[in-house]
Tab-separated table of C-alpha atoms in Angstrom:
chain	number	residue	atom	x	y	z
A	102	MET	CA	0.093	-0.107	0.181
A	103	LYS	CA	2.950	2.239	0.826
A	104	LYS	CA	4.544	1.511	-2.046
A	105	LYS	CA	1.378	2.252	-4.207
A	106	ARG	CA	0.923	5.727	-2.688
A	107	ILE	CA	4.414	6.611	-3.421
A	108	MET	CA	4.061	5.494	-6.997
A	109	THR	CA	0.924	7.541	-7.548
A	110	SER	CA	2.235	10.564	-5.426
A	111	PHE	CA	1.956	14.067	-7.458
A	112	PRO	CA	5.878	14.443	-7.744
A	113	VAL	CA	6.350	11.010	-9.279
A	114	ARG	CA	3.417	11.900	-11.623
A	115	ILE	CA	5.451	14.731	-12.735
A	116	LEU	CA	8.562	12.957	-13.500
A	117	ALA	CA	6.430	10.148	-15.081
A	118	VAL	CA	5.191	12.790	-17.796
A	119	SER	CA	8.372	15.008	-18.070
A	120	ILE	CA	10.492	12.068	-19.557
A	121	PRO	CA	7.911	11.095	-22.468
A	122	GLY	CA	7.467	14.693	-22.829
A	123	LEU	CA	11.208	15.320	-23.664
A	124	LEU	CA	11.510	12.376	-25.561
A	125	ALA	CA	8.908	13.472	-27.976
A	126	GLY	CA	10.301	16.712	-28.030
A	127	LEU	CA	13.558	15.303	-29.349
A	128	PHE	CA	11.992	12.961	-31.485
A	129	PHE	CA	9.948	16.146	-33.240
A	130	ASN	CA	13.454	17.725	-33.511
A	131	ALA	CA	15.002	14.914	-35.195
A	132	THR	CA	11.861	14.662	-37.433
A	133	ARG	CA	11.297	18.408	-38.271
A	134	THR	CA	11.396	17.993	-42.094
A	135	MET	CA	8.723	15.411	-42.083
A	136	GLY	CA	5.207	16.288	-42.642
A	137	PHE	CA	3.343	14.763	-39.727
A	138	THR	CA	5.667	16.340	-37.347
A	139	SER	CA	4.256	20.070	-38.177
A	140	GLY	CA	0.636	18.652	-37.566
A	141	ALA	CA	1.703	16.936	-34.202
A	142	LEU	CA	3.404	20.091	-33.119
A	143	ASN	CA	0.190	22.119	-33.771
A	144	LEU	CA	-1.867	19.923	-31.705
A	145	VAL	CA	0.882	19.947	-28.813
A	146	VAL	CA	1.022	23.776	-28.686
A	147	THR	CA	-2.745	24.279	-28.970
A	148	THR	CA	-3.317	21.389	-26.326
A	149	ARG	CA	-0.943	23.351	-24.165
A	150	TYR	CA	-2.281	26.743	-24.777
A	151	VAL	CA	-5.833	25.745	-23.673
A	152	LEU	CA	-4.464	23.917	-20.362
A	153	SER	CA	-2.399	27.021	-19.605
A	154	GLN	CA	-5.531	29.186	-20.029
A	155	LEU	CA	-7.389	27.145	-17.458
A	156	ILE	CA	-4.431	26.839	-15.211
A	157	ALA	CA	-3.914	30.546	-15.277
A	158	PHE	CA	-7.501	31.154	-14.463
A	159	LEU	CA	-7.603	28.876	-11.309
A	160	ALA	CA	-4.329	30.321	-9.976
A	161	PRO	CA	-6.028	33.183	-8.117
A	162	LEU	CA	-9.167	31.249	-6.841
A	163	ILE	CA	-6.725	28.944	-4.956
A	164	ILE	CA	-4.934	31.737	-3.730
A	165	ILE	CA	-8.363	33.305	-2.142
A	166	GLY	CA	-9.849	30.032	-1.510
A	167	LEU	CA	-7.046	28.838	0.456
A	168	MET	CA	-5.162	31.552	2.242
A	169	ALA	CA	-8.625	33.560	3.424
A	170	SER	CA	-9.950	30.230	5.391
A	171	SER	CA	-6.159	29.500	6.447
A	172	ILE	CA	-6.212	32.779	8.305
A	173	ILE	CA	-9.448	32.040	9.891
A	174	SER	CA	-8.232	28.515	11.331
A	175	VAL	CA	-4.835	29.915	12.358
A	176	LYS	CA	-6.852	32.793	14.504
A	177	LYS	CA	-9.406	30.620	15.903
A	178	ASP	CA	-8.802	29.112	19.494
A	179	PRO	CA	-5.240	30.490	19.548
A	180	THR	CA	-2.616	29.474	22.036
A	181	PRO	CA	0.066	31.242	23.570
A	182	ALA	CA	2.416	29.695	21.014
A	183	THR	CA	0.185	30.936	17.801
A	184	LYS	CA	1.323	34.415	17.437
A	185	PRO	CA	5.267	33.824	17.964
A	186	VAL	CA	5.136	30.702	15.616
A	187	ILE	CA	3.554	32.694	12.975
A	188	ARG	CA	6.234	35.348	13.357
A	189	ILE	CA	9.011	32.991	13.782
A	190	THR	CA	7.972	30.807	10.670
A	191	TYR	CA	7.458	33.884	8.434
A	192	ILE	CA	11.091	35.257	9.386
A	193	SER	CA	12.422	31.949	8.916
A	194	MET	CA	11.011	31.592	5.402
A	195	LEU	CA	12.199	35.106	4.406
A	196	GLY	CA	15.493	34.316	5.561
A	197	ALA	CA	15.730	31.458	3.600
A	198	ALA	CA	14.484	33.261	0.526
A	199	ALA	CA	17.069	35.937	1.106
A	200	PHE	CA	19.913	33.306	1.704
A	201	SER	CA	18.933	31.637	-1.502
A	202	ALA	CA	18.647	34.967	-3.633
A	203	VAL	CA	21.998	36.026	-2.367
A	204	LEU	CA	23.409	32.729	-3.562
A	205	GLY	CA	21.755	32.775	-6.695
A	206	TYR	CA	22.929	36.440	-7.442
A	207	LEU	CA	26.404	35.404	-6.646
A	208	ILE	CA	26.455	31.986	-8.672
A	209	ILE	CA	23.849	32.083	-11.526
A	210	PRO	CA	25.135	35.103	-13.380
A	211	ARG	CA	28.586	33.571	-13.408
A	212	LEU	CA	27.606	30.419	-15.359
A	213	PRO	CA	27.944	30.225	-18.759
A	214	VAL	CA	24.420	30.727	-20.098
A	215	SER	CA	23.749	31.830	-23.879
A	216	THR	CA	21.346	34.227	-24.499
A	217	ASP	CA	21.370	33.814	-28.329
A	218	SER	CA	17.764	32.909	-29.100
A	219	LEU	CA	18.207	32.645	-32.993
A	220	SER	CA	19.814	29.197	-32.348
A	221	PHE	CA	16.511	27.910	-30.967
A	222	ARG	CA	13.488	26.854	-33.272
A	223	PHE	CA	10.205	28.738	-33.137
A	224	LEU	CA	6.883	26.818	-32.411
A	225	PRO	CA	3.955	26.548	-34.764
A	226	ASP	CA	1.031	28.998	-34.045
A	227	THR	CA	-1.983	27.407	-32.047
A	228	LEU	CA	-4.812	25.936	-34.219
A	229	PHE	CA	-7.249	28.230	-32.287
A	230	GLU	CA	-7.478	30.598	-29.410
A	231	LEU	CA	-9.517	30.305	-26.482
A	232	PRO	CA	-8.563	32.957	-23.978
A	233	ILE	CA	-10.034	32.550	-20.639
A	234	PRO	CA	-9.054	35.710	-18.433
A	235	ALA	CA	-8.423	35.265	-14.716
A	236	PRO	CA	-11.202	37.074	-12.777
A	237	VAL	CA	-8.181	38.767	-10.654
A	238	SER	CA	-4.669	39.257	-10.735
A	239	ALA	CA	-2.527	37.209	-8.520
A	240	LEU	CA	-1.220	40.278	-6.543
A	241	SER	CA	-5.230	41.100	-6.211
A	242	ALA	CA	-6.134	37.807	-5.237
A	243	LEU	CA	-3.511	37.858	-2.291
A	244	VAL	CA	-4.134	41.061	-1.013
A	245	LEU	CA	-8.208	40.354	-1.335
A	246	ALA	CA	-7.615	36.954	0.598
A	247	ILE	CA	-5.523	38.562	3.539
A	248	LEU	CA	-8.237	41.325	3.788
A	249	LEU	CA	-11.085	39.023	3.873
A	250	GLY	CA	-9.486	36.550	6.245
A	251	PHE	CA	-8.448	39.319	8.771
A	252	GLY	CA	-11.540	41.269	8.206
A	253	ALA	CA	-13.804	38.317	9.090
A	254	CYS	CA	-11.773	37.691	12.130
A	255	TRP	CA	-11.852	41.039	13.305
A	256	THR	CA	-15.423	41.696	12.992
A	257	ASN	CA	-16.214	37.932	13.926
A	258	ALA	CA	-18.452	37.650	10.788
A	259	VAL	CA	-19.755	34.253	11.398
A	260	ARG	CA	-21.328	33.779	7.956
A	261	THR	CA	-18.625	35.044	6.226
A	262	LYS	CA	-16.226	32.568	7.735
A	263	GLU	CA	-18.808	29.755	6.883
A	264	LEU	CA	-18.533	30.906	3.371
A	265	LEU	CA	-14.865	31.139	3.163
A	266	ASN	CA	-14.554	27.559	4.692
A	267	GLU	CA	-17.141	26.422	1.978
A	268	PHE	CA	-15.008	28.062	-0.554
A	269	ARG	CA	-11.932	26.287	0.552
A	270	GLY	CA	-13.699	23.102	0.171
A	271	ILE	CA	-14.752	24.053	-3.492
A	272	THR	CA	-11.202	25.167	-4.010
A	273	LEU	CA	-9.616	21.774	-2.940
A	274	SER	CA	-12.262	19.940	-5.107
A	275	LEU	CA	-11.096	22.039	-7.941
A	276	MET	CA	-7.578	21.183	-7.208
A	277	SER	CA	-8.196	17.583	-6.899
A	278	ARG	CA	-10.851	17.058	-9.938
A	279	VAL	CA	-9.329	19.725	-12.370
A	280	LEU	CA	-5.889	21.070	-11.757
A	281	LEU	CA	-4.125	18.180	-10.426
A	282	PRO	CA	-5.259	15.832	-13.526
A	283	ILE	CA	-4.347	18.445	-16.121
A	284	LEU	CA	-1.215	19.768	-14.623
A	285	PRO	CA	1.063	16.811	-15.365
A	286	ALA	CA	-0.506	16.854	-18.993
A	287	TYR	CA	0.376	20.805	-19.256
A	288	ILE	CA	3.936	20.034	-17.906
A	289	GLY	CA	4.648	17.397	-20.188
A	290	LEU	CA	3.433	19.137	-23.245
A	291	SER	CA	5.539	22.127	-22.083
A	292	LEU	CA	8.940	20.251	-21.948
A	293	CYS	CA	8.117	18.696	-25.118
A	294	THR	CA	8.309	22.228	-26.790
A	295	LEU	CA	11.297	22.697	-24.418
A	296	ALA	CA	13.022	19.943	-25.884
A	297	TYR	CA	11.863	20.625	-29.519
A	298	GLN	CA	13.045	23.912	-29.658
A	299	GLY	CA	16.445	22.854	-28.483
A	300	TYR	CA	16.454	24.277	-24.831
A	301	PHE	CA	16.667	21.086	-23.242
A	302	ILE	CA	19.971	19.562	-24.888
A	303	LYS	CA	21.574	22.767	-24.650
A	304	TYR	CA	20.957	23.588	-20.910
A	305	LEU	CA	20.598	20.111	-19.481
A	306	PRO	CA	24.278	20.268	-17.879
A	307	LEU	CA	23.300	23.506	-16.323
A	308	LEU	CA	19.988	22.551	-15.150
A	309	LEU	CA	21.915	19.291	-13.453
A	310	LEU	CA	24.447	21.507	-12.058
A	311	THR	CA	21.476	23.551	-10.244
A	312	LEU	CA	20.135	20.467	-8.733
A	313	VAL	CA	23.478	19.669	-7.428
A	314	ILE	CA	24.232	23.135	-5.916
A	315	VAL	CA	20.910	23.242	-3.939
A	316	ILE	CA	21.485	19.848	-1.930
A	317	PRO	CA	24.502	21.361	0.278
A	318	VAL	CA	22.531	24.693	0.349
A	319	TYR	CA	20.048	22.761	2.296
A	320	GLY	CA	22.481	21.891	4.862
A	321	ILE	CA	24.366	25.208	5.036
A	322	TRP	CA	21.010	26.629	5.915
A	323	THR	CA	19.885	24.325	8.508
A	324	LEU	CA	23.093	24.767	10.257
A	325	LEU	CA	22.737	28.551	10.157
A	326	LEU	CA	19.252	28.565	11.372
A	327	TYR	CA	20.267	26.273	14.333
A	328	TYR	CA	23.283	28.211	15.100
A	329	PHE	CA	20.828	31.286	15.514
A	330	ALA	CA	18.642	29.333	17.553
A	331	GLY	CA	21.200	28.222	19.887
A	332	SER	CA	22.447	31.812	20.200
A	333	TYR	CA	19.282	33.271	20.535
A	334	SER	CA	17.930	30.549	23.297
A	335	GLY	CA	21.252	30.181	25.106
A	336	GLU	CA	20.998	26.180	24.539
A	337	LYS	CA	23.212	23.751	23.009
A	338	PRO	CA	21.462	23.530	19.490
A	339	TRP	CA	23.371	20.349	18.355
A	340	LYS	CA	21.504	18.486	20.898
A	341	VAL	CA	18.191	19.144	19.398
A	342	LEU	CA	19.699	18.808	15.795
A	343	LYS	CA	20.914	15.400	16.826
A	344	GLU	CA	17.398	14.220	17.534
A	345	TYR	CA	16.082	15.600	14.509
A	346	LEU	CA	18.530	13.595	11.938
A	347	PRO	CA	16.056	10.750	12.060
A	348	VAL	CA	13.206	13.091	11.313
A	349	CYS	CA	15.236	14.449	8.258
A	350	LYS	CA	15.833	10.751	7.034
A	351	MET	CA	11.870	9.825	7.524
A	352	ALA	CA	10.966	13.271	5.518
A	353	LEU	CA	13.456	12.268	2.478
A	354	MET	CA	11.810	8.643	2.718
A	355	THR	CA	8.059	10.209	2.692
A	356	ARG	CA	8.484	13.250	0.665
A	357	SER	CA	5.908	14.727	2.912
A	358	SER	CA	5.966	16.945	5.864
A	359	ALA	CA	2.481	15.804	7.321
A	360	ALA	CA	3.412	12.300	7.164
A	361	THR	CA	6.749	13.113	9.163
A	362	GLY	CA	4.791	15.284	12.027
A	363	LYS	CA	4.707	12.612	14.499
A	364	TYR	CA	8.338	11.751	14.275
A	365	SER	CA	8.879	15.352	14.855
A	366	LEU	CA	6.947	15.617	18.171
A	367	GLU	CA	8.885	12.639	19.303
A	368	ALA	CA	12.357	14.129	18.522
A	369	ALA	CA	11.225	17.268	20.422
A	370	SER	CA	10.329	15.299	23.563
A	371	LYS	CA	13.431	13.967	23.737
A	372	CYS	CA	15.171	17.302	23.719
A	373	GLU	CA	15.126	18.603	27.609
A	374	CYS	CA	16.204	22.030	26.359
A	375	LEU	CA	12.824	22.803	24.824
A	376	GLU	CA	9.880	24.225	26.405
A	377	GLN	CA	7.769	20.956	26.265
A	378	ASP	CA	4.438	22.482	26.613
A	379	LEU	CA	4.751	25.215	24.030
A	380	THR	CA	6.510	22.647	21.747
A	381	LYS	CA	3.689	20.351	21.765
A	382	ASP	CA	1.107	23.145	20.665
A	383	ALA	CA	3.569	24.625	18.108
A	384	LEU	CA	5.150	21.767	16.315
A	385	PRO	CA	1.950	20.808	14.484
A	386	LEU	CA	1.723	24.096	13.567
A	387	PHE	CA	5.073	24.416	12.306
A	388	THR	CA	4.591	21.071	10.082
A	389	GLN	CA	1.775	22.935	8.347
A	390	ILE	CA	3.045	26.389	7.779
A	391	HIS	CA	6.789	26.237	7.881
A	392	HIS	CA	8.249	25.786	4.174
A	393	CYS	CA	11.838	27.329	4.450
A	394	GLY	CA	13.328	24.460	2.344
A	395	SER	CA	10.478	24.817	-0.520
A	396	VAL	CA	10.886	28.403	-0.490
A	397	LEU	CA	14.621	28.324	-0.621
A	398	THR	CA	14.390	25.793	-3.464
A	399	GLU	CA	11.843	27.778	-5.583
A	400	VAL	CA	13.688	31.033	-5.313
A	401	PHE	CA	16.811	29.749	-6.552
A	402	PHE	CA	15.427	27.417	-9.339
A	403	ALA	CA	13.295	30.489	-10.246
A	404	MET	CA	16.418	32.511	-10.759
A	405	MET	CA	18.221	29.893	-12.596
A	406	ILE	CA	15.277	29.368	-14.774
A	407	SER	CA	14.719	32.804	-15.703
A	408	ARG	CA	18.432	33.319	-16.687
A	409	ILE	CA	18.153	30.204	-18.989
A	410	LEU	CA	14.747	30.972	-20.801
A	411	TYR	CA	14.523	34.624	-20.544
A	412	GLY	CA	17.952	35.919	-20.738
A	413	SER	CA	18.446	37.523	-17.150
A	414	VAL	CA	18.270	36.904	-13.509
A	415	PRO	CA	15.290	39.057	-12.052
A	416	ALA	CA	16.130	42.217	-10.684
A	417	PRO	CA	16.769	42.446	-6.716
A	418	GLY	CA	13.466	44.643	-6.149
A	419	THR	CA	11.586	41.748	-8.132
A	420	MET	CA	12.866	39.080	-6.047
A	421	VAL	CA	12.108	41.074	-2.797
A	422	ILE	CA	8.325	41.157	-3.861
A	423	PHE	CA	8.407	37.462	-5.117
A	424	SER	CA	10.121	36.305	-1.819
A	425	VAL	CA	7.564	38.453	0.258
A	426	LEU	CA	4.564	37.094	-1.532
A	427	LEU	CA	5.869	33.321	-1.611
A	428	ALA	CA	6.550	33.408	1.969
A	429	THR	CA	3.006	34.870	2.680
A	430	CYS	CA	1.149	32.499	0.637
A	431	SER	CA	3.308	29.607	1.898
A	432	ILE	CA	2.190	30.515	5.760
A	433	GLY	CA	-1.324	30.985	4.600
A	434	THR	CA	-2.004	27.531	2.954
A	435	PRO	CA	-1.522	24.919	5.746
A	436	GLY	CA	-2.141	21.348	4.760
A	437	LEU	CA	-2.049	21.351	1.168
A	438	PRO	CA	0.306	18.815	-0.729
A	439	TRP	CA	2.829	20.578	-2.417
A	440	GLY	CA	1.426	24.136	-1.114
A	441	THR	CA	4.323	26.253	-1.908
A	442	VAL	CA	4.745	25.504	-5.519
A	443	MET	CA	0.799	25.277	-5.897
A	444	VAL	CA	0.146	28.650	-4.297
A	445	SER	CA	3.071	30.174	-6.382
A	446	LEU	CA	1.649	29.627	-9.596
A	447	GLY	CA	0.112	33.374	-9.490
A	448	THR	CA	3.481	35.131	-8.483
A	449	LEU	CA	5.393	32.911	-10.991
A	450	THR	CA	3.475	34.245	-13.814
A	451	GLY	CA	2.383	37.607	-12.280
A	452	ILE	CA	5.530	39.005	-10.799
A	453	LEU	CA	8.589	36.968	-12.581
A	454	LYS	CA	6.280	36.845	-15.728
A	455	PHE	CA	6.889	33.013	-16.423
A	456	GLY	CA	5.327	31.753	-19.487
A	457	ASP	CA	4.289	28.018	-19.973
A	458	SER	CA	7.747	26.654	-20.521
A	459	GLY	CA	9.074	28.345	-17.192
A	460	VAL	CA	6.194	27.280	-15.153
A	461	ALA	CA	6.444	23.681	-16.480
A	462	LEU	CA	10.239	23.689	-15.779
A	463	MET	CA	9.676	24.682	-12.176
A	464	PHE	CA	7.463	21.864	-11.367
A	465	ALA	CA	9.958	19.353	-12.956
A	466	VAL	CA	12.852	20.357	-11.373
A	467	PHE	CA	10.843	20.899	-7.891
A	468	ALA	CA	9.590	17.458	-8.375
A	469	ILE	CA	13.288	16.156	-8.391
A	470	HIS	CA	13.935	17.974	-5.073
A	471	ASP	CA	10.936	17.439	-3.275
A	472	GLY	CA	12.040	14.877	-0.701
A	473	PHE	CA	15.270	17.366	-0.074
A	474	ALA	CA	12.755	20.363	0.677
A	475	ALA	CA	10.638	18.356	2.843
A	476	ALA	CA	13.800	17.120	4.920
A	477	CYS	CA	14.982	20.645	4.876
A	478	ASN	CA	11.556	21.886	6.225
A	479	MET	CA	11.118	19.174	9.044
A	480	THR	CA	14.602	19.428	10.282
A	481	CYS	CA	14.621	23.221	10.618
A	482	ASP	CA	11.238	22.883	13.024
A	483	GLY	CA	13.657	21.548	15.742
A	484	ALA	CA	15.568	24.864	15.410
A	485	LEU	CA	12.262	26.909	15.345
A	486	ALA	CA	11.014	25.165	18.316
A	487	LEU	CA	14.275	26.351	20.143
A	488	ILE	CA	13.774	29.710	19.050
A	489	LEU	CA	10.377	29.491	20.312
A	490	THR	CA	11.627	28.228	23.899
A	491	GLY	CA	14.242	31.068	24.027
A	492	TYR	CA	11.088	33.584	23.220
A	493	ALA	CA	9.061	31.899	25.858
A	494	LYS	CA	11.940	32.236	28.511
A	495	LYS	CA	12.645	35.966	27.616
A	496	ARG	CA	8.963	36.890	27.933
A	497	GLU	CA	8.101	34.459	30.566
A	498	ILE	CA	5.467	32.940	28.670
A	499	SER	CA	3.956	29.459	29.483
A	500	LYS	CA	1.089	27.409	28.149
A	501	ASN	CA	-1.398	28.949	30.713
A	502	THR	CA	-0.239	32.320	29.893
A	503	ASP	CA	-3.087	34.455	28.902
A	504	ILE	CA	-2.780	36.008	25.479
């Protein structure tokens, strides 16, 4: 049963369509002078266009439906740990994004990336156009979700809260019944066009190098976060890190933060330096909303893909906006499988101006690193629990403290 779940998981499904898509694109490239290739490419490009329009329409609905209801659920029945957990988590993810962006600006511009677009083949036109404009932009959806969520909490609007929770259920249903089934096909078709144009063969070594570079970056960020946690709390962070190494291994195997949550609680219970009562309340919330590894991965990959496909790394101001929105969306969508990259669809297209190929390549490379990102997320939860312990000691907070 466990093996069956792994084989049907979303990352595996993406990898399963990526390879045939790339092979088909290479085949079309090799047979481009034959008559049937032109017709097949027309069908590929048209199908990808229709799917991209539908995905772009769903992206802002996902942000509104998930984030507004998540704000309500986080603010309902708060504990003394809730407020500092949200602050600590948000700062951690912004720190991971900043760390990744700095490394990106130091490394990526120095890589030998050719910007000569004339060497790549052009795609044929679509057979027809079916524009499906999104109801609002990604940024508008994010602001609307935040205002609706906090506004409903501030005014205790019971019916609005119920409506937003129902809308969350509708959104999750749309994701499971519409988005998740079509997304692998969209990614496979987009990678097919990339391979046909020549991007895949030319930039495969750079993509593989990027995948290798990010792996030690996880470890460096984890050590930095634990070092800061120890300095802030006055405790020895390596005692906590030692207990969290089995959690890291389990996250690598399951590729899921949710499936590793109970192991995180067991590891924390063995750490005498942690404030146990607050940690028991905080860790389930950390597991749901803390995705520093996923944020780190996406920021670095976004910069690399932008350099490869669009000729330059995004400007620092653009990356600041992207990182802030990515961290905000990640913290506002607890419990969603692949939540970080799912809710980033709007920010990728709206802020970084990624097209179909950019989004597809992001999902494909993220699928390869999904287990590493989950391991970083879970391992760093121990550091955040240590920071929370230091926060509680400095402010004399306990489980029974009134908010």
